[in-house]
PDB file of C-alpha atoms in Angstrom:
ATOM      1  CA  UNK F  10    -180.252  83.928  60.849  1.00 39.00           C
ATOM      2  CA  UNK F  11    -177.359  81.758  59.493  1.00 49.00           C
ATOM      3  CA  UNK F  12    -178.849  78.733  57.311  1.00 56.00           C
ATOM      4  CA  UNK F  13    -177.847  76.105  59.541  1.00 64.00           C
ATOM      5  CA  UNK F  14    -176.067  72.605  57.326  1.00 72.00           C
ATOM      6  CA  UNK F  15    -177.035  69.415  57.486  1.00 76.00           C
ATOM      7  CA  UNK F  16    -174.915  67.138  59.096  1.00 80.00           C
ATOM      8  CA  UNK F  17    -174.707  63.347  58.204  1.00 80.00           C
ATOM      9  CA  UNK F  18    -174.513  60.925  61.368  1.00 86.00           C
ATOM     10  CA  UNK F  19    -172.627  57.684  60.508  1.00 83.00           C
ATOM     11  CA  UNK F  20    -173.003  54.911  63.418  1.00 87.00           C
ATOM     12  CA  UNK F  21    -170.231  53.881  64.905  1.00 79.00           C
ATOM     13  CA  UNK F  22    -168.600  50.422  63.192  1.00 77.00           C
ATOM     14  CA  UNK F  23    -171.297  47.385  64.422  1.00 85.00           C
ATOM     15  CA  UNK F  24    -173.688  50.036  66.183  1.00 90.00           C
ATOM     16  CA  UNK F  25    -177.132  51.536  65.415  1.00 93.00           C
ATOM     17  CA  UNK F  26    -175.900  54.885  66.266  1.00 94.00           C
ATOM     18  CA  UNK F  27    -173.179  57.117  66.919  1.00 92.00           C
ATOM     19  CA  UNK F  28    -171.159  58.111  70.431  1.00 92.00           C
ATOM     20  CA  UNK F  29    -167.368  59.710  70.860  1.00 89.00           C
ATOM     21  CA  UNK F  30    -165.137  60.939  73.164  1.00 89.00           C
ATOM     22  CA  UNK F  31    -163.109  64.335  72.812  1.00 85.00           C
ATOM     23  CA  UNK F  32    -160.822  65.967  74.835  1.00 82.00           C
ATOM     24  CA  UNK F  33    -158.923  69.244  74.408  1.00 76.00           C
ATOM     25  CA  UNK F  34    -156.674  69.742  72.853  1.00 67.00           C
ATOM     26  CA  UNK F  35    -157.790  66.683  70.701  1.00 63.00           C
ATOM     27  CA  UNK F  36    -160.191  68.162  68.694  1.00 62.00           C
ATOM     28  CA  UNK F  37    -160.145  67.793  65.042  1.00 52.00           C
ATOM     29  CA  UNK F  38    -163.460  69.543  64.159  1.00 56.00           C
ATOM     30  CA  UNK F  39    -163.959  73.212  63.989  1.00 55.00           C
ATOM     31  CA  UNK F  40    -167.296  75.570  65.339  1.00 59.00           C
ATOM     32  CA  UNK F  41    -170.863  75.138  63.102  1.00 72.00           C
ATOM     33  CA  UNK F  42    -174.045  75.626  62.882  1.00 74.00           C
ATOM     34  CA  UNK F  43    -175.720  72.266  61.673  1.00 78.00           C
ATOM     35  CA  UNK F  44    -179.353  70.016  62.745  1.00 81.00           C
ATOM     36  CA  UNK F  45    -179.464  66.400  61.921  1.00 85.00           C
ATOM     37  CA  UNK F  46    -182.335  64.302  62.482  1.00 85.00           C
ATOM     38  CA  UNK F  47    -180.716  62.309  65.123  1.00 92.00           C
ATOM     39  CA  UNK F  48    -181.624  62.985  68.629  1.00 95.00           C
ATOM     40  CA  UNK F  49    -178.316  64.023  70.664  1.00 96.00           C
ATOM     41  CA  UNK F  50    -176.963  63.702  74.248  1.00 97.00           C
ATOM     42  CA  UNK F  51    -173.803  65.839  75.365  1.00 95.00           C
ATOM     43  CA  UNK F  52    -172.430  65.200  78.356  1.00 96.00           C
ATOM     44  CA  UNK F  53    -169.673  68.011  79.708  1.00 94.00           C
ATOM     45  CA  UNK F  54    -168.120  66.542  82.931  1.00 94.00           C
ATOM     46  CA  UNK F  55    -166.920  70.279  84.038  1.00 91.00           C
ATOM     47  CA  UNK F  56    -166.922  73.383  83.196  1.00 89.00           C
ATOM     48  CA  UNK F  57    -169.005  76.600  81.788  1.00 89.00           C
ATOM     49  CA  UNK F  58    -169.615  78.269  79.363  1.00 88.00           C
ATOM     50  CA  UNK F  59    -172.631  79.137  76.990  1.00 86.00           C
ATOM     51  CA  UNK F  60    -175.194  76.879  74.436  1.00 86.00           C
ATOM     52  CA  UNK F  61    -176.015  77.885  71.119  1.00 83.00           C
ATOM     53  CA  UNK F  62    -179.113  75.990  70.850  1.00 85.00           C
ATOM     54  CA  UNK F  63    -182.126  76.986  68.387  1.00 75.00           C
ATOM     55  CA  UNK F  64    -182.837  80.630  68.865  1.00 64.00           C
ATOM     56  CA  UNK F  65    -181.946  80.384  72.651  1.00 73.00           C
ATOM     57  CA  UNK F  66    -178.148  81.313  74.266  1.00 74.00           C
ATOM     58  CA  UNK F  67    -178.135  79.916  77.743  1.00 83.00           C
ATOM     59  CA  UNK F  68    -175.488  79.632  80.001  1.00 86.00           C
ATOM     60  CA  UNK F  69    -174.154  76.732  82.065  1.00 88.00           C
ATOM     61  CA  UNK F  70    -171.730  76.255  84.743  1.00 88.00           C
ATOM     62  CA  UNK F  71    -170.198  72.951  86.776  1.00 90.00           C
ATOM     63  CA  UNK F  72    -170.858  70.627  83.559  1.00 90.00           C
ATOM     64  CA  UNK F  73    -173.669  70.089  81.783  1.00 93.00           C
ATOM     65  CA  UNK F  74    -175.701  67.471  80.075  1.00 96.00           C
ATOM     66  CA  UNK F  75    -178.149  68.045  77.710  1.00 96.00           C
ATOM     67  CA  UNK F  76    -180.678  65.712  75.557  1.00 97.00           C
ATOM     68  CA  UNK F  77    -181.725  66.996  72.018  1.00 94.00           C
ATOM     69  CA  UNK F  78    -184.307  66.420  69.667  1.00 92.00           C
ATOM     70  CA  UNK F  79    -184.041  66.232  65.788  1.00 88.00           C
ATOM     71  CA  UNK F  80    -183.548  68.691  63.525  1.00 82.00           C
ATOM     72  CA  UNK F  81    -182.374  71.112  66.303  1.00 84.00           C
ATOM     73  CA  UNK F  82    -180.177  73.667  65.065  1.00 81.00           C
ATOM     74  CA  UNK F  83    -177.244  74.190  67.382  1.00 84.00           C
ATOM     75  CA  UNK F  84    -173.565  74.895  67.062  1.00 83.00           C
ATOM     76  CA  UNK F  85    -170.865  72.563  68.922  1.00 82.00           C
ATOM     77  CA  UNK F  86    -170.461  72.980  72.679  1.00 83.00           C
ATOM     78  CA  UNK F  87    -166.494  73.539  72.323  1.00 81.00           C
ATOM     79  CA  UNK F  88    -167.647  76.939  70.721  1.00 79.00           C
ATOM     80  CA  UNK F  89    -168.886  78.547  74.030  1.00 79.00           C
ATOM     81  CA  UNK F  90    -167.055  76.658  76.212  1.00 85.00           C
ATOM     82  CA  UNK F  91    -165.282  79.583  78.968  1.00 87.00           C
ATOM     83  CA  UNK F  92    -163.009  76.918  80.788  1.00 84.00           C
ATOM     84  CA  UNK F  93    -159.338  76.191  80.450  1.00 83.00           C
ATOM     85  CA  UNK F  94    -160.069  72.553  79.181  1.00 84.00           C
ATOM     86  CA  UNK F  95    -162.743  71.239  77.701  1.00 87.00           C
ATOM     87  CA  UNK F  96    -164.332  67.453  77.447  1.00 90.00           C
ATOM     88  CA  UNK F  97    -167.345  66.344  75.574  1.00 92.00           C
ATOM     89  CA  UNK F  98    -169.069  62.583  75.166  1.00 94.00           C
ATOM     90  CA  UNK F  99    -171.735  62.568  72.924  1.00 94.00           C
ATOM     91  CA  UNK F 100    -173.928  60.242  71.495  1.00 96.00           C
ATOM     92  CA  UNK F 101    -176.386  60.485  68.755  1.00 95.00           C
ATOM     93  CA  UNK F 102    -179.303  57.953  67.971  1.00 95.00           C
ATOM     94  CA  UNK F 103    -182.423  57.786  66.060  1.00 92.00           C
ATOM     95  CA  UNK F 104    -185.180  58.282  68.889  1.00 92.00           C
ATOM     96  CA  UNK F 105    -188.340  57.259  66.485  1.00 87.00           C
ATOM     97  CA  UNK F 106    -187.197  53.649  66.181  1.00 88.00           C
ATOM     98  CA  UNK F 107    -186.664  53.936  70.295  1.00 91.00           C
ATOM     99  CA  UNK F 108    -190.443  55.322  70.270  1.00 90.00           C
ATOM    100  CA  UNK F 109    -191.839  52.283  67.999  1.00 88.00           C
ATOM    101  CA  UNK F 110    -190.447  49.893  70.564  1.00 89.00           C
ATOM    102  CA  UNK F 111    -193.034  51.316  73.077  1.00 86.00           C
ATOM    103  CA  UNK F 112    -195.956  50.102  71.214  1.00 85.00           C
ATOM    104  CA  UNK F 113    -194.542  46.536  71.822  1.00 89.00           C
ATOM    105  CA  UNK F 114    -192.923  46.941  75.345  1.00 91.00           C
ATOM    106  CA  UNK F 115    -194.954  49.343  77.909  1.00 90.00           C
ATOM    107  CA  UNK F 116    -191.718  49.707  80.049  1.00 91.00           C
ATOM    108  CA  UNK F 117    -190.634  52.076  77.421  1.00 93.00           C
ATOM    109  CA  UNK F 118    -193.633  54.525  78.129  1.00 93.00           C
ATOM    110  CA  UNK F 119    -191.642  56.769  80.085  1.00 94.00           C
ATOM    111  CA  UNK F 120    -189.185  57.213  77.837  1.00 95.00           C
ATOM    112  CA  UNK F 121    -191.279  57.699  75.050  1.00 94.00           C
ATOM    113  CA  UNK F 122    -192.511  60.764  76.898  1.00 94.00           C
ATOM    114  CA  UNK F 123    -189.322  62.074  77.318  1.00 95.00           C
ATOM    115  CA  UNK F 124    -187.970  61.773  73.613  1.00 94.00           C
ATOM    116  CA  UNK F 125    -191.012  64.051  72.910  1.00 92.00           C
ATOM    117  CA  UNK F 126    -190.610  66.317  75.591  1.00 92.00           C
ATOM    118  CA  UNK F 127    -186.685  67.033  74.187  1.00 93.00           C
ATOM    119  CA  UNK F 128    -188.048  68.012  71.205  1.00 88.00           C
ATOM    120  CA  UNK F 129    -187.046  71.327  72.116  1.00 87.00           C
ATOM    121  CA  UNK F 130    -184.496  69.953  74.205  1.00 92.00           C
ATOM    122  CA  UNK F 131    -183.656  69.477  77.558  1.00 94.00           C
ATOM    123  CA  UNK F 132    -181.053  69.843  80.512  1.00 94.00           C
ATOM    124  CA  UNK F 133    -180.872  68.051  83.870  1.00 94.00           C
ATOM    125  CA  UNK F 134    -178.717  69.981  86.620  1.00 87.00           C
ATOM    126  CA  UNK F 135    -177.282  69.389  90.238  1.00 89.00           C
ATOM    127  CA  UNK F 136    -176.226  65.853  91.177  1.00 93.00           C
ATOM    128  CA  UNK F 137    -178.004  63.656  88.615  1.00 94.00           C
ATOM    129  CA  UNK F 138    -175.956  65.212  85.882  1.00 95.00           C
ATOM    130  CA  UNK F 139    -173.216  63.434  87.119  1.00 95.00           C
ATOM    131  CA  UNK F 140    -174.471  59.864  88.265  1.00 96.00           C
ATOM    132  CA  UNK F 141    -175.925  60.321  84.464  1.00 97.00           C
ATOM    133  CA  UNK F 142    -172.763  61.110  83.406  1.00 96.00           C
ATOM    134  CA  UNK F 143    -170.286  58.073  84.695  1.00 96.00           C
ATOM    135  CA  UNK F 144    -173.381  56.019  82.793  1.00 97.00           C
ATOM    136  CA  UNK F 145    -172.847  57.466  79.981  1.00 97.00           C
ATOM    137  CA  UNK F 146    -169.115  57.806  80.170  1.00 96.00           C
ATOM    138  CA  UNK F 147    -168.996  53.821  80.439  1.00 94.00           C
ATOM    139  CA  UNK F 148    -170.564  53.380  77.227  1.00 95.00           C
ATOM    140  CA  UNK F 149    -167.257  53.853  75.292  1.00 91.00           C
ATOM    141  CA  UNK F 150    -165.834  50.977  76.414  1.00 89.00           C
ATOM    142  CA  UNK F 151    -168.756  48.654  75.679  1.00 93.00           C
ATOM    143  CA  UNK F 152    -169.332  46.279  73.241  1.00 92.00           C
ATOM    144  CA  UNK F 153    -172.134  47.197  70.676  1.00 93.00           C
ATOM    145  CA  UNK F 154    -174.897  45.427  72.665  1.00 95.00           C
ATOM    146  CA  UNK F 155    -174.251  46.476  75.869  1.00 96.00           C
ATOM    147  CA  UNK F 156    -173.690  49.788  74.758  1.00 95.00           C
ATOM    148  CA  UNK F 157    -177.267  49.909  73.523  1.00 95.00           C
ATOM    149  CA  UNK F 158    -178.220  48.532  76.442  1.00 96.00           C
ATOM    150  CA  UNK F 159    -176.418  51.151  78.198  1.00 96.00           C
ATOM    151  CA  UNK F 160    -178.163  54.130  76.378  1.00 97.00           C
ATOM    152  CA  UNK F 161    -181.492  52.372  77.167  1.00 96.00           C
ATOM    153  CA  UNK F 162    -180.883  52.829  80.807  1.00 96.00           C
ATOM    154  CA  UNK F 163    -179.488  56.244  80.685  1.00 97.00           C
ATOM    155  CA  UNK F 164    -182.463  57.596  79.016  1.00 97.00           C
ATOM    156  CA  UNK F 165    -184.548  55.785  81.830  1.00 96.00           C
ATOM    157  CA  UNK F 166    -182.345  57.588  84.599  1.00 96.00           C
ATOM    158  CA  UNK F 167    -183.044  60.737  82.469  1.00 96.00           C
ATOM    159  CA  UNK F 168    -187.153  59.882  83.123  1.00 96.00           C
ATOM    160  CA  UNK F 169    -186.322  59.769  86.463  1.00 95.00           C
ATOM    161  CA  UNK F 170    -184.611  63.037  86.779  1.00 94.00           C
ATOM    162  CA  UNK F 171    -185.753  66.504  87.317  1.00 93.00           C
ATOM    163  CA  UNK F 172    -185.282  68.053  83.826  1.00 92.00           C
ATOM    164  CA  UNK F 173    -185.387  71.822  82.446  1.00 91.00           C
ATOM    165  CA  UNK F 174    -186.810  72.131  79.050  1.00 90.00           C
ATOM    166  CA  UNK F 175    -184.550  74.690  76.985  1.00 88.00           C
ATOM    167  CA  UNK F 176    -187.741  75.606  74.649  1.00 82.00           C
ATOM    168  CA  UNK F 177    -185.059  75.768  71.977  1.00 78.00           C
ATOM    169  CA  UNK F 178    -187.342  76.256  68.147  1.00 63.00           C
ATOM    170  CA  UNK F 179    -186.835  73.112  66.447  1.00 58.00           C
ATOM    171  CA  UNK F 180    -187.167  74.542  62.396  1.00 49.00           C
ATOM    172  CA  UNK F 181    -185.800  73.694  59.091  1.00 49.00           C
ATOM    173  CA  UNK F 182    -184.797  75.383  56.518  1.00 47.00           C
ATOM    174  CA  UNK F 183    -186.854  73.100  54.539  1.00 47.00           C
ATOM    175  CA  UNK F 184    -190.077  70.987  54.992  1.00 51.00           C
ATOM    176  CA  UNK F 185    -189.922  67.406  56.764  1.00 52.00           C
ATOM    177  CA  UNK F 186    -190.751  66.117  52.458  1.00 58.00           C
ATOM    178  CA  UNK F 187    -187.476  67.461  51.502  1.00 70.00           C
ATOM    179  CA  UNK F 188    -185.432  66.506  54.747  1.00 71.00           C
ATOM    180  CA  UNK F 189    -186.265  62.841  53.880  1.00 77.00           C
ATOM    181  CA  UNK F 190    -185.602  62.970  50.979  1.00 84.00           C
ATOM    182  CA  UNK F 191    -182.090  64.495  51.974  1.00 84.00           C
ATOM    183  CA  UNK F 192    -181.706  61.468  54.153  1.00 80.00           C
ATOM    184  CA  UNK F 193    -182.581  58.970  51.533  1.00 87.00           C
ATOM    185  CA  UNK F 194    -179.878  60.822  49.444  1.00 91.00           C
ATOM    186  CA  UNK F 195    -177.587  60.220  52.285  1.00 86.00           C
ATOM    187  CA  UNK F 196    -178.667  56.831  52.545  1.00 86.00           C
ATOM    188  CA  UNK F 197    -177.541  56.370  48.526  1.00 91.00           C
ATOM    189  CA  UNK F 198    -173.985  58.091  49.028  1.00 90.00           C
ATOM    190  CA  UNK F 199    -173.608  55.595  52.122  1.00 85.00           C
ATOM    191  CA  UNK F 200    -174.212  52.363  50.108  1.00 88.00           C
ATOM    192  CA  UNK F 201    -172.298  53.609  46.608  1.00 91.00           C
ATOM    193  CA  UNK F 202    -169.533  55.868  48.305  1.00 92.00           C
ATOM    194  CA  UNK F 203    -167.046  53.324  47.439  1.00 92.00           C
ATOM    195  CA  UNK F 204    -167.760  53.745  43.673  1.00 91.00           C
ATOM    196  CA  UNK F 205    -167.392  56.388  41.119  1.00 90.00           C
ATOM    197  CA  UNK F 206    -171.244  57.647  41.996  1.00 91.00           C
ATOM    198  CA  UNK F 207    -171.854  60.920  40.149  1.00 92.00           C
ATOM    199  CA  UNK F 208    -175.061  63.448  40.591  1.00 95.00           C
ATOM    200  CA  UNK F 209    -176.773  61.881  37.991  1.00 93.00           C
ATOM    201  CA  UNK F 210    -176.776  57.997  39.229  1.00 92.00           C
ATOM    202  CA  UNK F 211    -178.483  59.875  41.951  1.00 94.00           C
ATOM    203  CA  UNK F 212    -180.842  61.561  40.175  1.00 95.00           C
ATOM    204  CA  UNK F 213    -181.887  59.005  38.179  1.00 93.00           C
ATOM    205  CA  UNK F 214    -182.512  57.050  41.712  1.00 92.00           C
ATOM    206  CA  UNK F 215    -184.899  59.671  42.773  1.00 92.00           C
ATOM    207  CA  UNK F 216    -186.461  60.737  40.220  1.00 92.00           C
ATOM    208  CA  UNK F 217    -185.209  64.141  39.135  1.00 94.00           C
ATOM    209  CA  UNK F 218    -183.630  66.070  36.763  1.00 95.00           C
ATOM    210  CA  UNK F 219    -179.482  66.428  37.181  1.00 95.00           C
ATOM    211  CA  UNK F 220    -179.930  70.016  36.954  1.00 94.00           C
ATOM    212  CA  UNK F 221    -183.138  69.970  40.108  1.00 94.00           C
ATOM    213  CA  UNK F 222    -181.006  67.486  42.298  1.00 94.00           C
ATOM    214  CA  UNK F 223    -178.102  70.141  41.743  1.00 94.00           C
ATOM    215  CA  UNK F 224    -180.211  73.058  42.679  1.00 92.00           C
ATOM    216  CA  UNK F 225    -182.495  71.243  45.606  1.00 91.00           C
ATOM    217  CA  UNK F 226    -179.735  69.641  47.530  1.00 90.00           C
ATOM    218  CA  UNK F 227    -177.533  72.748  47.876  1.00 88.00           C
ATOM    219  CA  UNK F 228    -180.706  74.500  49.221  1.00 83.00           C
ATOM    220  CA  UNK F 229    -181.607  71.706  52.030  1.00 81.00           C
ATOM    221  CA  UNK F 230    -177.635  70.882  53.084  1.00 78.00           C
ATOM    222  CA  UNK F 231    -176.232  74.240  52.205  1.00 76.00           C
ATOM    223  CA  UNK F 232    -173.358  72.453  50.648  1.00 82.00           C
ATOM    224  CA  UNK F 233    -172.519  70.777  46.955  1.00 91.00           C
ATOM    225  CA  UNK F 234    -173.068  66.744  46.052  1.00 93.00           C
ATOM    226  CA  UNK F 235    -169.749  66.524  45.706  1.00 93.00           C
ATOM    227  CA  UNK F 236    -168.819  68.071  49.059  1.00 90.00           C
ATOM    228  CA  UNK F 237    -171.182  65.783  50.511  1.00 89.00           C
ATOM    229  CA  UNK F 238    -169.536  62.959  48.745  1.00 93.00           C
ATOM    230  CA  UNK F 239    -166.196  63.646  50.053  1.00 92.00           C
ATOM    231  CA  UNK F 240    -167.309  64.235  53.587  1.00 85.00           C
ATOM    232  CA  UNK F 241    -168.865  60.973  54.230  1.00 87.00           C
ATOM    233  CA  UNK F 242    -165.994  59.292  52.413  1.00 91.00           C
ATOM    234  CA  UNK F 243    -163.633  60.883  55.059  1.00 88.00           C
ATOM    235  CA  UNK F 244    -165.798  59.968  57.926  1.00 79.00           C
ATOM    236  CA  UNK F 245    -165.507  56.459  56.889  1.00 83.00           C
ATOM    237  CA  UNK F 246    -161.617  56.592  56.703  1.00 88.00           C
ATOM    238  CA  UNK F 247    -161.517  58.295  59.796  1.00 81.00           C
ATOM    239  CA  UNK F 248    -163.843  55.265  61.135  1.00 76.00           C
ATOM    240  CA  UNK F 249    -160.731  52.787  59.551  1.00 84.00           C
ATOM    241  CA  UNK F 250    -158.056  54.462  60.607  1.00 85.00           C
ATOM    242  CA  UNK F 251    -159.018  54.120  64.271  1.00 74.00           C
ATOM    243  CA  UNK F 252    -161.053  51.172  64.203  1.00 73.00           C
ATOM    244  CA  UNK F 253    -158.492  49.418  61.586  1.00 83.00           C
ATOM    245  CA  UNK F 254    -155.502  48.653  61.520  1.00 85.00           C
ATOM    246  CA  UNK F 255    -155.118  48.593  57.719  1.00 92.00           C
ATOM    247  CA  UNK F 256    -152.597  50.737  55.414  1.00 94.00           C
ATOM    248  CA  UNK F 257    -153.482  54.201  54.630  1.00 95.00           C
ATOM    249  CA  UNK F 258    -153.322  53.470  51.076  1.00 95.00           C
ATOM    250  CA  UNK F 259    -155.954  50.705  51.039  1.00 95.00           C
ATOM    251  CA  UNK F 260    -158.640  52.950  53.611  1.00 94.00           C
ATOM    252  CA  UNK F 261    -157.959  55.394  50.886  1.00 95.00           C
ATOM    253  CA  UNK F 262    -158.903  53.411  48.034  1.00 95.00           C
ATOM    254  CA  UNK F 263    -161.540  51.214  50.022  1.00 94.00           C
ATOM    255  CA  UNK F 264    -163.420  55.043  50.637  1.00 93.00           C
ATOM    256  CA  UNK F 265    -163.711  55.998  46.720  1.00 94.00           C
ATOM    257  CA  UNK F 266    -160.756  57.713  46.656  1.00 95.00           C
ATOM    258  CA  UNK F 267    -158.834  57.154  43.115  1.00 92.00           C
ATOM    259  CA  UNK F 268    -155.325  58.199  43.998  1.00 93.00           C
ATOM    260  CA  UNK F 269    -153.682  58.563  47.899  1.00 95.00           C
ATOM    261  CA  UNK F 270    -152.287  61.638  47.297  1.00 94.00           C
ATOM    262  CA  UNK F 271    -155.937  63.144  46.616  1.00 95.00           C
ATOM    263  CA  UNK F 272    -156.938  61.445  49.894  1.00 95.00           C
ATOM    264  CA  UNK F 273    -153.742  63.019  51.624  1.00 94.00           C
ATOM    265  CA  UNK F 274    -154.644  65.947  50.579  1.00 93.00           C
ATOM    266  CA  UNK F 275    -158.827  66.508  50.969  1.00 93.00           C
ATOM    267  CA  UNK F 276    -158.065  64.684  54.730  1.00 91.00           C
ATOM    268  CA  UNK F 277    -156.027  67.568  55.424  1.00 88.00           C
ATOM    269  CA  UNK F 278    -158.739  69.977  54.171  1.00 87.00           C
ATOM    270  CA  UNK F 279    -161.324  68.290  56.353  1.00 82.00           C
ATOM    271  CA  UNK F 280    -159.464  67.207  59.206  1.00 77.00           C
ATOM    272  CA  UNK F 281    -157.061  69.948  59.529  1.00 75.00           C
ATOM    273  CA  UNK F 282    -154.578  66.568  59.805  1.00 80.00           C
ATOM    274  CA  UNK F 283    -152.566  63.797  58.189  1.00 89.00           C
ATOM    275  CA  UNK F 284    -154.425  60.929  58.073  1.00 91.00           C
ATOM    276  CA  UNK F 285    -150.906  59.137  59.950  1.00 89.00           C
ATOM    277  CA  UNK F 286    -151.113  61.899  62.316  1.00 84.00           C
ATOM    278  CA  UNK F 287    -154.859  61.540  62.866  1.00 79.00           C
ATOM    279  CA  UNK F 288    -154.652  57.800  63.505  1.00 82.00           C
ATOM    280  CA  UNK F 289    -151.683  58.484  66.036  1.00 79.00           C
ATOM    281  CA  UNK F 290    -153.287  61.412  67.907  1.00 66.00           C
ATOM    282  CA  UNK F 291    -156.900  59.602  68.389  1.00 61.00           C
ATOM    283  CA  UNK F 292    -155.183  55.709  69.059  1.00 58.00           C
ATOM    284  CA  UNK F 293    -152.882  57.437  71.392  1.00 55.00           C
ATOM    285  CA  UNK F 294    -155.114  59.607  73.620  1.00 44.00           C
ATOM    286  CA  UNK F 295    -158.918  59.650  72.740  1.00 39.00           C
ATOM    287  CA  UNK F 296    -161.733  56.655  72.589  1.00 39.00           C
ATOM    288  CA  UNK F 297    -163.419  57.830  69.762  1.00 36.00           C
ATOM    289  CA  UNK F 298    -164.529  56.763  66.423  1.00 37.00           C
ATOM    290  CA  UNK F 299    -164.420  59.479  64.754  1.00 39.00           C
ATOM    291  CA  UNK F 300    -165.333  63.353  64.391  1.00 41.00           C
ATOM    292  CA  UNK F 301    -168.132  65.205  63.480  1.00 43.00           C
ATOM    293  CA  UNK F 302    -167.997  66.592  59.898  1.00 42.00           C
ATOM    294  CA  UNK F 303    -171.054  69.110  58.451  1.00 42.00           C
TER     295      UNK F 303
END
């Protein structure tokens, strides 16, 4: 089986998790196999097409909407989408502080039940999918707090749904140790990403060897420091440029980047756009912070 990456959820600017909005032929990410620790909801208004969730391949057809635990490995739902157009709104949360809250307030029992039950994920069919759905499609327009607000009640409509577990394997290519540890290495790129921070700053901060961090974060992430580095820098800048109205030239230098025509150019790479172009395309047409990135 393909090692599936990790991929590194950045909330959205003033918000405790993540949620976009993308429409073909607006999409500026390509097909991959990742997990992420996050729980995830994906709402497809129309449409069919197949998931690539876990071990499983199911199909789908009139929509779908979908609620999945951490550490899932699937691939994005563009990829086996069968329909002339395609839509997605997805948001992405940490469920275990949502589960904490229920030892304080009991009215968050039920959903507690059903953030363990998606563990191996979940779908909910026929009508609800789509009174679900205009919920959850609201939620872009919010403000922070009522957008939290919002994703409270849509996971209570979810309790109050008839759901279909998918059963998808939740694994890792490495133990639940080494995945925090992976996040706490995230959580170090995040706060120094604006500096010149180097493999063996990090090191140093957790207590290895240059030479181990090398070696154990290319085997957890499937991907270099340095390309991590770069990707969460462009996720912020993509975060700017929609969010922002500030020049390209100060994003660039306010995301670590040394020089603008580096940033021109690694955007590109990543994005498969100009930053200009990107800002135009997603202020223009989408309501979306910005794209996922593995």
């Amino acid at each position: 089986m393909i090692k599936a990456s990790f991929e590194k959820i950045i909330p959205t600017e003033g918000s405790s998790f993540k949620m976009f909005h993308s429409k073909a032929p607006f999409l500026t990410y390509g097909g991959h196999w990742h997990f992420h620790p996050e729980y995830e909801i994906v709402y497809l208004p129309s449409g069919n097409g197949k998931r690539f969730i876990g071990t499983k391949i199911s199909k789908f057809v009139d929509g779908d909407l979908i609620l999945l635990g951490p550490n899932i490995p699937h691939n994005c739902f563009h990829v086996g989408f069968e329909s002339d157009a395609y839509e997605e709104y997805v948001v992405q949360f940490n469920g275990e502080d949502i589960k904490k809250v229920s030892r304080y307030f009991k009215e968050f029992t039920a959903i507690e039940k059903l953030l363990t039950d998606a563990n191996t994920g979940l779908t909910i069919s026929g009508t609800e999918k789509y009174r679900i759905g205009e919920h959850i499609k609201k939620m872009i327009t919010l403000s922070p707090l009522e957008r939290l607000l919002q994703l409270f009640i849509v996971l209570q409509q979810f309790t109050e749904a008839p759901y279909q577990n998918l059963k998808a394997i939740q694994y890792l290519q490495v133990s639940v140790a080494s995945t925090e540890r992976v996040r706490e290495i995230y959580q170090i790129i995040e706060d120094n990403y604006q500096a010149n921070i180097s493999t063996r700053h990090v090191a140093q901060q957790i207590g290895m060897t240059e030479s181990s961090f090398c070696r154990f974060f290319l085997k957890s992430t499937g991907k270099t420091f340095k390309q991590a580095l770069t990707e969460v820098r462009i996720q912020n800048a993509c975060n700017l440029l929609v969010n922002t109205d500030a020049a390209i030239s100060t994003i660039a230098f306010d995301c670590g980047f040394n020089s603008v025509s580096l940033f021109n150019r690694l955007f590109k790479r990543i994005i498969d756009d100009t930053p200009n172009t990107y800002r135009q395309q997603y202020v223009n047409h989408l309501q979306v912070s910005f794209p996922k990135i593995a």
